[in-house]
Short mmCIF file of C-alpha atoms in Angstrom, two decimals:
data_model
loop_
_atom_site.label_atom_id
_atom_site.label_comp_id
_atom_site.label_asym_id
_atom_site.label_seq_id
_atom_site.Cartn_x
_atom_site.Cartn_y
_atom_site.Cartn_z
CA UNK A 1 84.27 86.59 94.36
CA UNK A 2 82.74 89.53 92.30
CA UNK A 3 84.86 90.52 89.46
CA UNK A 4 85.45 94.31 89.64
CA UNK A 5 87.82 97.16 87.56
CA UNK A 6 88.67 100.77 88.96
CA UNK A 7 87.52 103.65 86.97
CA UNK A 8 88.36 106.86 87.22
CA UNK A 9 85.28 108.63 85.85
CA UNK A 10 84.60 110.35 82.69
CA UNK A 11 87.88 111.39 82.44
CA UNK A 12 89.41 107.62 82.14
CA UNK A 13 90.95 107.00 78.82
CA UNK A 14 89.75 103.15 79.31
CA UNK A 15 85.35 103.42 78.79
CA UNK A 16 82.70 101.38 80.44
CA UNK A 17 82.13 99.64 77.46
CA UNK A 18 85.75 98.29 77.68
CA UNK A 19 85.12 97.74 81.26
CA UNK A 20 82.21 95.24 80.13
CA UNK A 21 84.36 93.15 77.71
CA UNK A 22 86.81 92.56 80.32
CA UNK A 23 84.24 90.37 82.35
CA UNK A 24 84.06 92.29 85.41
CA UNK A 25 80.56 92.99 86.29
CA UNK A 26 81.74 95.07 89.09
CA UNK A 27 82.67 99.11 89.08
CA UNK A 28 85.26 100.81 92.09
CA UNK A 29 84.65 104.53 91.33
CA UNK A 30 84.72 107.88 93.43
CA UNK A 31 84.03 111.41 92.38
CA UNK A 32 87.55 112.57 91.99
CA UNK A 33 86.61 115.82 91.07
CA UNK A 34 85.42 116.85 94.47
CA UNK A 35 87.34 118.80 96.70
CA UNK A 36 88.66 116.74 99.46
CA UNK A 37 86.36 117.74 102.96
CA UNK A 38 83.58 118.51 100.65
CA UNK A 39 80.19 116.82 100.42
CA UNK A 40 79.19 114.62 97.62
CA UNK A 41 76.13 115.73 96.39
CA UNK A 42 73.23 112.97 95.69
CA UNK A 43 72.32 114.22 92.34
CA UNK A 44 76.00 113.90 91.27
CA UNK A 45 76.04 109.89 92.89
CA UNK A 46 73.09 109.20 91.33
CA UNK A 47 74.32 110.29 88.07
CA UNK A 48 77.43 108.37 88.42
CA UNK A 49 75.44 105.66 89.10
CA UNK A 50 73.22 105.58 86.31
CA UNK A 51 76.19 106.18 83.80
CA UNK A 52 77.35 102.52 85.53
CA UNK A 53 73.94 100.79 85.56
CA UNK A 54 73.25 101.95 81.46
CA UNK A 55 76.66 100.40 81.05
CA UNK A 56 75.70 97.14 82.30
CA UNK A 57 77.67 97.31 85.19
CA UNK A 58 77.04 98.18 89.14
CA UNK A 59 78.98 100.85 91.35
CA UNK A 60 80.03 98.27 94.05
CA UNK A 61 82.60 99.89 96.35
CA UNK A 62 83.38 103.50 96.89
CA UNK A 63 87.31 103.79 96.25
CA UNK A 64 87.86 106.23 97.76
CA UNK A 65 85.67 108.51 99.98
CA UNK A 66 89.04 110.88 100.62
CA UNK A 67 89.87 111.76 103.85
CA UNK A 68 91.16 115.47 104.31
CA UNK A 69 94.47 116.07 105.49
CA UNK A 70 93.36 117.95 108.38
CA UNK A 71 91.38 115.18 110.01
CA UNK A 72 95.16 113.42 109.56
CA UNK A 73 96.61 116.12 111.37
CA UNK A 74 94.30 116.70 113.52
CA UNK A 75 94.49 120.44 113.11
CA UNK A 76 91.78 122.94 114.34
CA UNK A 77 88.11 122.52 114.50
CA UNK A 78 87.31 119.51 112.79
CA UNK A 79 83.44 118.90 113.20
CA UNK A 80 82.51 120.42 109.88
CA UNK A 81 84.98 117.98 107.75
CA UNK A 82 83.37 114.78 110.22
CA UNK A 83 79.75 116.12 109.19
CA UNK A 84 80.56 116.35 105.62
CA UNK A 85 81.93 112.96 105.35
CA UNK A 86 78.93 111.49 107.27
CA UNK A 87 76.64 113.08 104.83
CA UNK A 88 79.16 112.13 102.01
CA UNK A 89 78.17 108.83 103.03
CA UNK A 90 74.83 109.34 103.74
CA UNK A 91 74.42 110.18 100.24
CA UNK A 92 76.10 107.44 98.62
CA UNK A 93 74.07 104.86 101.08
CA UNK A 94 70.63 106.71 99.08
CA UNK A 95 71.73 104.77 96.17
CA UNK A 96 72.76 101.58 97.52
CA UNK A 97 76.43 101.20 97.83
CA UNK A 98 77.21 100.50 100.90
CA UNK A 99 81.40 100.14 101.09
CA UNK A 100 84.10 102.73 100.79
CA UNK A 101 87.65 102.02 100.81
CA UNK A 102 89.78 104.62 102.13
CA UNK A 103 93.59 105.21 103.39
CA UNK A 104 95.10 106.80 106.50
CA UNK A 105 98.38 107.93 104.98
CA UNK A 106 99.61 111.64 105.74
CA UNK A 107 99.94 113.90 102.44
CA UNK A 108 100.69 111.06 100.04
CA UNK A 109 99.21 108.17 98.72
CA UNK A 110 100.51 105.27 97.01
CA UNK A 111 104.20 106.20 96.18
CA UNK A 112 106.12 104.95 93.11
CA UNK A 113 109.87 106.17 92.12
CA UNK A 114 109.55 104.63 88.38
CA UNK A 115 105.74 104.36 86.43
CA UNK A 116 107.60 102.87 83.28
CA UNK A 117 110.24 100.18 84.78
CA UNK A 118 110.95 97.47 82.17
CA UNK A 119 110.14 94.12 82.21
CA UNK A 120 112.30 91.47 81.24
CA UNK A 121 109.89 89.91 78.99
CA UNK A 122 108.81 92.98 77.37
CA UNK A 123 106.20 95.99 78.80
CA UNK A 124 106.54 98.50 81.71
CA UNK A 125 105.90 98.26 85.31
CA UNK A 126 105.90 100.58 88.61
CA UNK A 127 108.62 100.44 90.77
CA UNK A 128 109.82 101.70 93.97
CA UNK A 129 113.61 101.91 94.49
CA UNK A 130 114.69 102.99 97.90
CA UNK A 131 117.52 104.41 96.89
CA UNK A 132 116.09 106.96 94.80
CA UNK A 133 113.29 107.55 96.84
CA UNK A 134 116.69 108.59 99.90
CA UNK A 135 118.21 110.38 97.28
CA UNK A 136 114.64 112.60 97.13
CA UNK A 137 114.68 112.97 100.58
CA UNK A 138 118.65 113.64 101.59
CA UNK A 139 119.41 115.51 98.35
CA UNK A 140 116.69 116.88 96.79
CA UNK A 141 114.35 118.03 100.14
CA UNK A 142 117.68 118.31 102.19
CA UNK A 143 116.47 116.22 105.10
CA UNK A 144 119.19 115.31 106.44
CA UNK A 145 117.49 113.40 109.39
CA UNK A 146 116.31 110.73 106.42
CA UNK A 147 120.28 109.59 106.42
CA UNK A 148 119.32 107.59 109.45
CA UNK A 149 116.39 106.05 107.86
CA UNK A 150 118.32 103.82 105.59
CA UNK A 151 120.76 101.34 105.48
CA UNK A 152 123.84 102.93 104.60
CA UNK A 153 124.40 100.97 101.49
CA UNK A 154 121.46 102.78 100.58
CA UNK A 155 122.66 106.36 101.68
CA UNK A 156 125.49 105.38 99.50
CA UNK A 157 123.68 104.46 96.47
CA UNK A 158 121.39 107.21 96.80
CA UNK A 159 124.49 109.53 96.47
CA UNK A 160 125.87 108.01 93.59
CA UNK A 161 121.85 108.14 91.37
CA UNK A 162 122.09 111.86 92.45
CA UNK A 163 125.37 112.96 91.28
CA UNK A 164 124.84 111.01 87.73
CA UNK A 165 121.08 111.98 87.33
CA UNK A 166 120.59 115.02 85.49
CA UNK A 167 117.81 117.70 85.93
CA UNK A 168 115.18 115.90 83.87
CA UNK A 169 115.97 112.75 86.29
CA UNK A 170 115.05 114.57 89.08
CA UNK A 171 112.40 116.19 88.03
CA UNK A 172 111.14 112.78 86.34
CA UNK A 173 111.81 111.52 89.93
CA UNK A 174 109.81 114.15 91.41
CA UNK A 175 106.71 113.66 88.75
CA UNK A 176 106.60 109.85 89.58
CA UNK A 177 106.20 110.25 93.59
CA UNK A 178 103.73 112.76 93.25
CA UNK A 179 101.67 110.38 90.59
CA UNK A 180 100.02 108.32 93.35
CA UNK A 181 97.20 111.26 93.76
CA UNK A 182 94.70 110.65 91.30
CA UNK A 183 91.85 112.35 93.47
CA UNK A 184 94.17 115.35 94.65
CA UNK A 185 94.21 118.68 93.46
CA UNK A 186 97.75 119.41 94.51
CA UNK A 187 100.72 118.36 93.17
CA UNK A 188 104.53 119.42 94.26
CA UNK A 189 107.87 120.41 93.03
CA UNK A 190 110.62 119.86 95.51
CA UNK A 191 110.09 123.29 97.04
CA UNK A 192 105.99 122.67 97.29
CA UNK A 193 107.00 119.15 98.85
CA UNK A 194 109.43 121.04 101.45
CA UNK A 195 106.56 123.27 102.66
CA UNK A 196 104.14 120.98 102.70
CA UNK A 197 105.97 118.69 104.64
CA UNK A 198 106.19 121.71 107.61
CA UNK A 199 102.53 121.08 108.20
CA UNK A 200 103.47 117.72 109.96
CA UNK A 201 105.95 119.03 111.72
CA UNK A 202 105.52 116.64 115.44
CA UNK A 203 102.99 114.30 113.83
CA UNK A 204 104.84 111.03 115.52
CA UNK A 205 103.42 107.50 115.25
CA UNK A 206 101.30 108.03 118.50
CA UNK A 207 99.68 111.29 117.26
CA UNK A 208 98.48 110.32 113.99
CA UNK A 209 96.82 106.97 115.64
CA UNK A 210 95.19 109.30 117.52
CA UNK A 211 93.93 111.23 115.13
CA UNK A 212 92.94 107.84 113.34
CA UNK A 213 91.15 106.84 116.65
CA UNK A 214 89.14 110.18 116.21
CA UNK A 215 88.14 109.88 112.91
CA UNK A 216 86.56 106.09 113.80
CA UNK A 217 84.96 107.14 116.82
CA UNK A 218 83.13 109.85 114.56
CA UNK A 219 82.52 107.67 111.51
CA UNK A 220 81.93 104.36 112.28
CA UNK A 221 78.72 104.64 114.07
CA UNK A 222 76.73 106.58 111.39
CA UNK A 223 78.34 103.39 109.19
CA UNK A 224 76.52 101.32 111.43
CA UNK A 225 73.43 103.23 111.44
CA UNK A 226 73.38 103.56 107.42
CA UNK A 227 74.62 99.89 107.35
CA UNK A 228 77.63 100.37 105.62
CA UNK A 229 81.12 99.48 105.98
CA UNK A 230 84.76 100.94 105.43
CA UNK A 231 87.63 99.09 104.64
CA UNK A 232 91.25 100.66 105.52
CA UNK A 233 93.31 100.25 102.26
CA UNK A 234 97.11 99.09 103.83
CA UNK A 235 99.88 101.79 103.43
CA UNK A 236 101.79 101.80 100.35
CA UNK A 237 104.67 101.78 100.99
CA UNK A 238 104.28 99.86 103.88
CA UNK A 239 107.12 101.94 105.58
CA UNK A 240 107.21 105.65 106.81
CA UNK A 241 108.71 107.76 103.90
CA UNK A 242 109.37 111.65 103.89
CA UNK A 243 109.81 111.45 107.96
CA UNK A 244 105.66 110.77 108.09
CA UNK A 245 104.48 107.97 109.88
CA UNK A 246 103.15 104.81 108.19
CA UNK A 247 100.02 103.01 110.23
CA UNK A 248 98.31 100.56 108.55
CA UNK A 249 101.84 98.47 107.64
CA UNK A 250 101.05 95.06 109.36
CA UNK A 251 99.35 92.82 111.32
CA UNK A 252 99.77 94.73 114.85
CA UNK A 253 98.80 97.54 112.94
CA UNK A 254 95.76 96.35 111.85
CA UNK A 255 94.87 94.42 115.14
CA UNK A 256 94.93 98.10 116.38
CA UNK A 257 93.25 99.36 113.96
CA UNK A 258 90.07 96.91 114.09
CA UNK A 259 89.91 96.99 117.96
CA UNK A 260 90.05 100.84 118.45
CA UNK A 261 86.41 100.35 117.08
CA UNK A 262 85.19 96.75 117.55
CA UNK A 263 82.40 96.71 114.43
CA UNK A 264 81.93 94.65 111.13
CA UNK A 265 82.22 98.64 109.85
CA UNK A 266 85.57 99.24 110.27
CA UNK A 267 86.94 96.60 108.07
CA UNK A 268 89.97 96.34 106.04
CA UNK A 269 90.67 96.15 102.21
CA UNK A 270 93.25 93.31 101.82
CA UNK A 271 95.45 94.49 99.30
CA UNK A 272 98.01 92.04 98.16
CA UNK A 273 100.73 94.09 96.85
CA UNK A 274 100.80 96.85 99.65
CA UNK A 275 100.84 94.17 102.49
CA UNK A 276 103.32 92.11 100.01
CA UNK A 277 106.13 94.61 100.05
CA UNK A 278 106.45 94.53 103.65
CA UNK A 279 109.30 91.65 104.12
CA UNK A 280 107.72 90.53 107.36
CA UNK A 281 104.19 89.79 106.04
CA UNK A 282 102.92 86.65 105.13
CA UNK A 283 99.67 88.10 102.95
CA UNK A 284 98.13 84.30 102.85
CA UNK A 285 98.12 84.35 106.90
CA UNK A 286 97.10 87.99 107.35
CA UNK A 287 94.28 87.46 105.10
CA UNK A 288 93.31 84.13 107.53
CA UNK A 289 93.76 86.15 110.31
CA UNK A 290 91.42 88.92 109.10
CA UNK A 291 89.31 87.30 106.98
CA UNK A 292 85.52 87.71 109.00
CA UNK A 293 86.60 92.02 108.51
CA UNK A 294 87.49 91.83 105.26
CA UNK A 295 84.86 93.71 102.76
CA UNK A 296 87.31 94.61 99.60
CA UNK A 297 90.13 92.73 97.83
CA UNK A 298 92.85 94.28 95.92
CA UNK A 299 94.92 90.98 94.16
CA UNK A 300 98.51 91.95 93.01
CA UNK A 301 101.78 90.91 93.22
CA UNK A 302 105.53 92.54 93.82
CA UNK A 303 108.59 91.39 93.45
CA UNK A 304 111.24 92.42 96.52
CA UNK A 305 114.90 93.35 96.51
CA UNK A 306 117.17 93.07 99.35
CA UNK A 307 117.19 96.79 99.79
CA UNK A 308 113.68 97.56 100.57
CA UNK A 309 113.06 97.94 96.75
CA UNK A 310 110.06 96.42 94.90
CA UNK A 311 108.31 96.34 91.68
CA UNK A 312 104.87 94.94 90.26
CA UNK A 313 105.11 91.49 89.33
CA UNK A 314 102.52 89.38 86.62
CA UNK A 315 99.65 88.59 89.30
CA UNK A 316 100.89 85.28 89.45
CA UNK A 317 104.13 85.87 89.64
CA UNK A 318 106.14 87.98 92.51
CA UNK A 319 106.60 86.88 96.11
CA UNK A 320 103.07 86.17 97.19
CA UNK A 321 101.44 82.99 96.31
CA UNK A 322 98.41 84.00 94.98
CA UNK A 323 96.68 80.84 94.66
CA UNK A 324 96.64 80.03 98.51
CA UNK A 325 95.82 83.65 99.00
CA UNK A 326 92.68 83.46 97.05
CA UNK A 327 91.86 79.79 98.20
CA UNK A 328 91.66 81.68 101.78
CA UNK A 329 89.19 84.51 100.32
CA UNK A 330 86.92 81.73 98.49
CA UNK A 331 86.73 79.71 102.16
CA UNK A 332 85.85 82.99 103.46
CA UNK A 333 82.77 83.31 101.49
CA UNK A 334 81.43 79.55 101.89
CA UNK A 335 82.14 80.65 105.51
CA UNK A 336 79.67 83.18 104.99
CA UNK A 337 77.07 81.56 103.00
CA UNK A 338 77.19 78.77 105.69
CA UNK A 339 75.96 80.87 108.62
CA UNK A 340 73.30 82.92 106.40
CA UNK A 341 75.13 85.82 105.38
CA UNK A 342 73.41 87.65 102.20
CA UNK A 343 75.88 89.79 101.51
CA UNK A 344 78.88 87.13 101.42
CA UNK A 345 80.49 87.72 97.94
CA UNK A 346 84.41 89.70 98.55
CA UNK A 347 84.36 92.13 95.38
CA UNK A 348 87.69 92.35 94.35
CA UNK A 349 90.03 94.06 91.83
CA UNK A 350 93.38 93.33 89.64
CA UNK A 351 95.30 95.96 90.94
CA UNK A 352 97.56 97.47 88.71
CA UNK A 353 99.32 95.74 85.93
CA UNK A 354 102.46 95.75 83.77
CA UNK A 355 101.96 98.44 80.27
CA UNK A 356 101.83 95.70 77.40
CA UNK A 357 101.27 95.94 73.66
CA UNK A 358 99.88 98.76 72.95
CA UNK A 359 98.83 100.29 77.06
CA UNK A 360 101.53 102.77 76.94
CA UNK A 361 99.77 104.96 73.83
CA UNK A 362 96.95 104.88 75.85
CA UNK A 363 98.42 107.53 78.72
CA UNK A 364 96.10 105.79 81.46
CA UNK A 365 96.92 106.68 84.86
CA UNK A 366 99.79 104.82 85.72
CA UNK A 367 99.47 102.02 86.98
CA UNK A 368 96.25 101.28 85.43
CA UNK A 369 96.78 100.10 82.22
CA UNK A 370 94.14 98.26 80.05
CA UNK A 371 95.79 95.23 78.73
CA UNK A 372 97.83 94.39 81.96
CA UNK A 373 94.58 94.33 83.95
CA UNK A 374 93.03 92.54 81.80
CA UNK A 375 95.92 89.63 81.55
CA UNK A 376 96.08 90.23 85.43
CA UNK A 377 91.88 89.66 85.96
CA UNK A 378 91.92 86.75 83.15
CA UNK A 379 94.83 84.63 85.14
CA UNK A 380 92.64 85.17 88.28
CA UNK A 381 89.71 84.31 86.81
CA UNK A 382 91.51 80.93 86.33
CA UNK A 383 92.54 80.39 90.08
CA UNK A 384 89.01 81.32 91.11
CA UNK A 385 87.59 78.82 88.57
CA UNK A 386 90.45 75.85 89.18
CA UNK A 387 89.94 76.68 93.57
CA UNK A 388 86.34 76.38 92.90
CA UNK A 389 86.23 72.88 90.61
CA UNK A 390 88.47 71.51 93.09
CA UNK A 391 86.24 71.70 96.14
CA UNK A 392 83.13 70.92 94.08
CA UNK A 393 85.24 67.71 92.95
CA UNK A 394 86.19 66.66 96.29
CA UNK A 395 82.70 67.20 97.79
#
């Protein structure tokens, strides 16, 4: 498995040099500062490219490629967006990386209710509590309709944070949801949110697969033709939230997903955490079950509550065991090497980490601390090595 680290560009407080002494060899990269729907020139690729390769490193998956919000909604004439995004990857194909990760989910990305939880033995971690993200959506957007979305023990909780938070909760509330955008140029009050959220108005389950079917039908065959592949990134939450429908959420999901077009280039990133917060997942059998269509790795852990809730656990800690979950992405790869295949190594990332020592002066993006990814990365390293002794012993 290759050892790889997100970086956010230029504008990432950790440096490639740091990168470099973590051991990854690996870089997961996009050009954030692109307009979503816009083309990515090559001059700028290149560039980023050989800011990675005088580094000592190699740009080995596009994360992400952005989607625009349009394509999601499928709203007006939409060939100009498809062209741009085939050149887009035309461009990066010119210089030799040949996998993007992307997600399907409307408006937001990855959502978070808390970037600075504590952890019991010291340090800070995301976390998602559903009762403050209901208490967003009943009290503070007024949707009333999201009352029926949760258990009313929830409802009820969410009442009670409300009416104790003060203004600076809410607003702290508000700034931690809308955190999960590192690539997007907007970013919402409660207000901004409300109108924003008007644009989906009718965008049901059904209509936003079908606007996902659309967007595969035009994508995945110039992937084919420029040999490359995308990997769907899971939805994070793996629930709907804000009344928008979540797609990519489990293993019928992704069954659908795959089929609607049968090629090695629609693949999936397996990310541990994501699929882990669904209750009903077991991410050591969806990753057997998808294995051959798997192209990108993202290896965390969370830890669930009975309420829906969840935070990021120590990678090897949390409700996913993630030494059989590896030991089925290392058989993957002999699998691969067995019948010939060149390109047979599963890059993969620590995703996110807890804040320790000295991460919080740092002011990364959240969720993307130095020192916790580099604890998280180390103890994986260690699987990885122990997996691999193991079946060299017994052969």
């Amino acid at each position: 498995m290759k050892e790889s680290w997100r970086w956010y560009g230029p504008l990432d407080k950790i440096t490639l040099s740091e990168i470099l002494q973590t051991g990854a060899s690996g870089i997961v990269t996009a050009l954030h500062e692109i307009p979503y729907g816009e083309v990515w020139p090559c001059e700028t690729i290149a560039k980023r490219k050989a800011d990675i390769l005088a580094a000592g490193l190699d740009w080995v998956v596009v994360e992400s490629l952005p989607i625009h919000e349009r394509i999601k909604r499928g709203d007006g004439d939409l060939s100009a967006l498809f062209a741009n995004y085939r050149q887009s990857m035309a461009n990066l194909a010119a210089e030799g990386i040949r996998t993007i990760c992307y997600n399907f989910m409307p408006l937001l990305d990855w959502t978070r209710t808390d970037l600075a939880a504590p952890v019991a033995t010291g340090g800070s971690c995301l976390r998602f509590s559903t009762p403050k993200m209901a208490a967003l959506e009943i009290h503070m957007l007024g949707r009333e309709q999201a009352r029926y979305a949760y258990p009313a023990e929830v409802v009820t909780a969410a009442e009670s944070w409300f009416q104790a938070s003060s203004d600076e909760g809410r607003a702290q509330l508000m700034h931690s949801v809308m955190a999960g955008l590192p690539g997007a140029f907007d970013r919402y009050d409660a207000d901004g949110l409300k109108a924003a959220l008007k644009l989906y108005d009718g965008l049901d389950r059904s209509a936003l697969r079908r606007h996902y079917k659309r967007f595969l039908d035009e994508i995945i065959p110039a992937a084919e033709d420029l040999g490359m592949r995308l990997c769907v990134h899971p939805d994070d939450p793996p629930r709907d939230i804000l009344g928008l429908p979540r797609i990519v959420s489990d293993a019928g999901d992704i069954d659908w997903i795959l089929d609607a077009v049968d090629s090695p280039a629609n693949g999936l990133t397996l990310c541990a955490g994501s699929l882990g917060a669904n209750p009903d997942n077991d991410v050591s059998e969806l990753a057997r079950r998808f294995a051959s269509r798997t192209w990108f790795a993202h290896l965390r852990n969370v830890r669930k509550d009975a309420d829906g809730s969840f935070e990021e656990a120590a990678h090897l800690a949390g409700d996913t065991d993630m030494v059989a979950l590896t030991a089925v992405l290392l058989e993957e790869e002999a699998r691969r090497r067995r019948i010939g295949e060149d390109d047979w190594e599963i890059p993969f990332r620590p995703d996110h980490g807890h804040e320790l020592l000295d991460d919080a002066a740092r002011n990364t993006h959240p969720g993307y601390p130095l020192i916790g990814r580099l604890r998280g990365l180390a103890e994986l390293r260690g699987v990885i090595a122990g997996l691999s002794h193991d079946w060299k012993e017994r052969r």
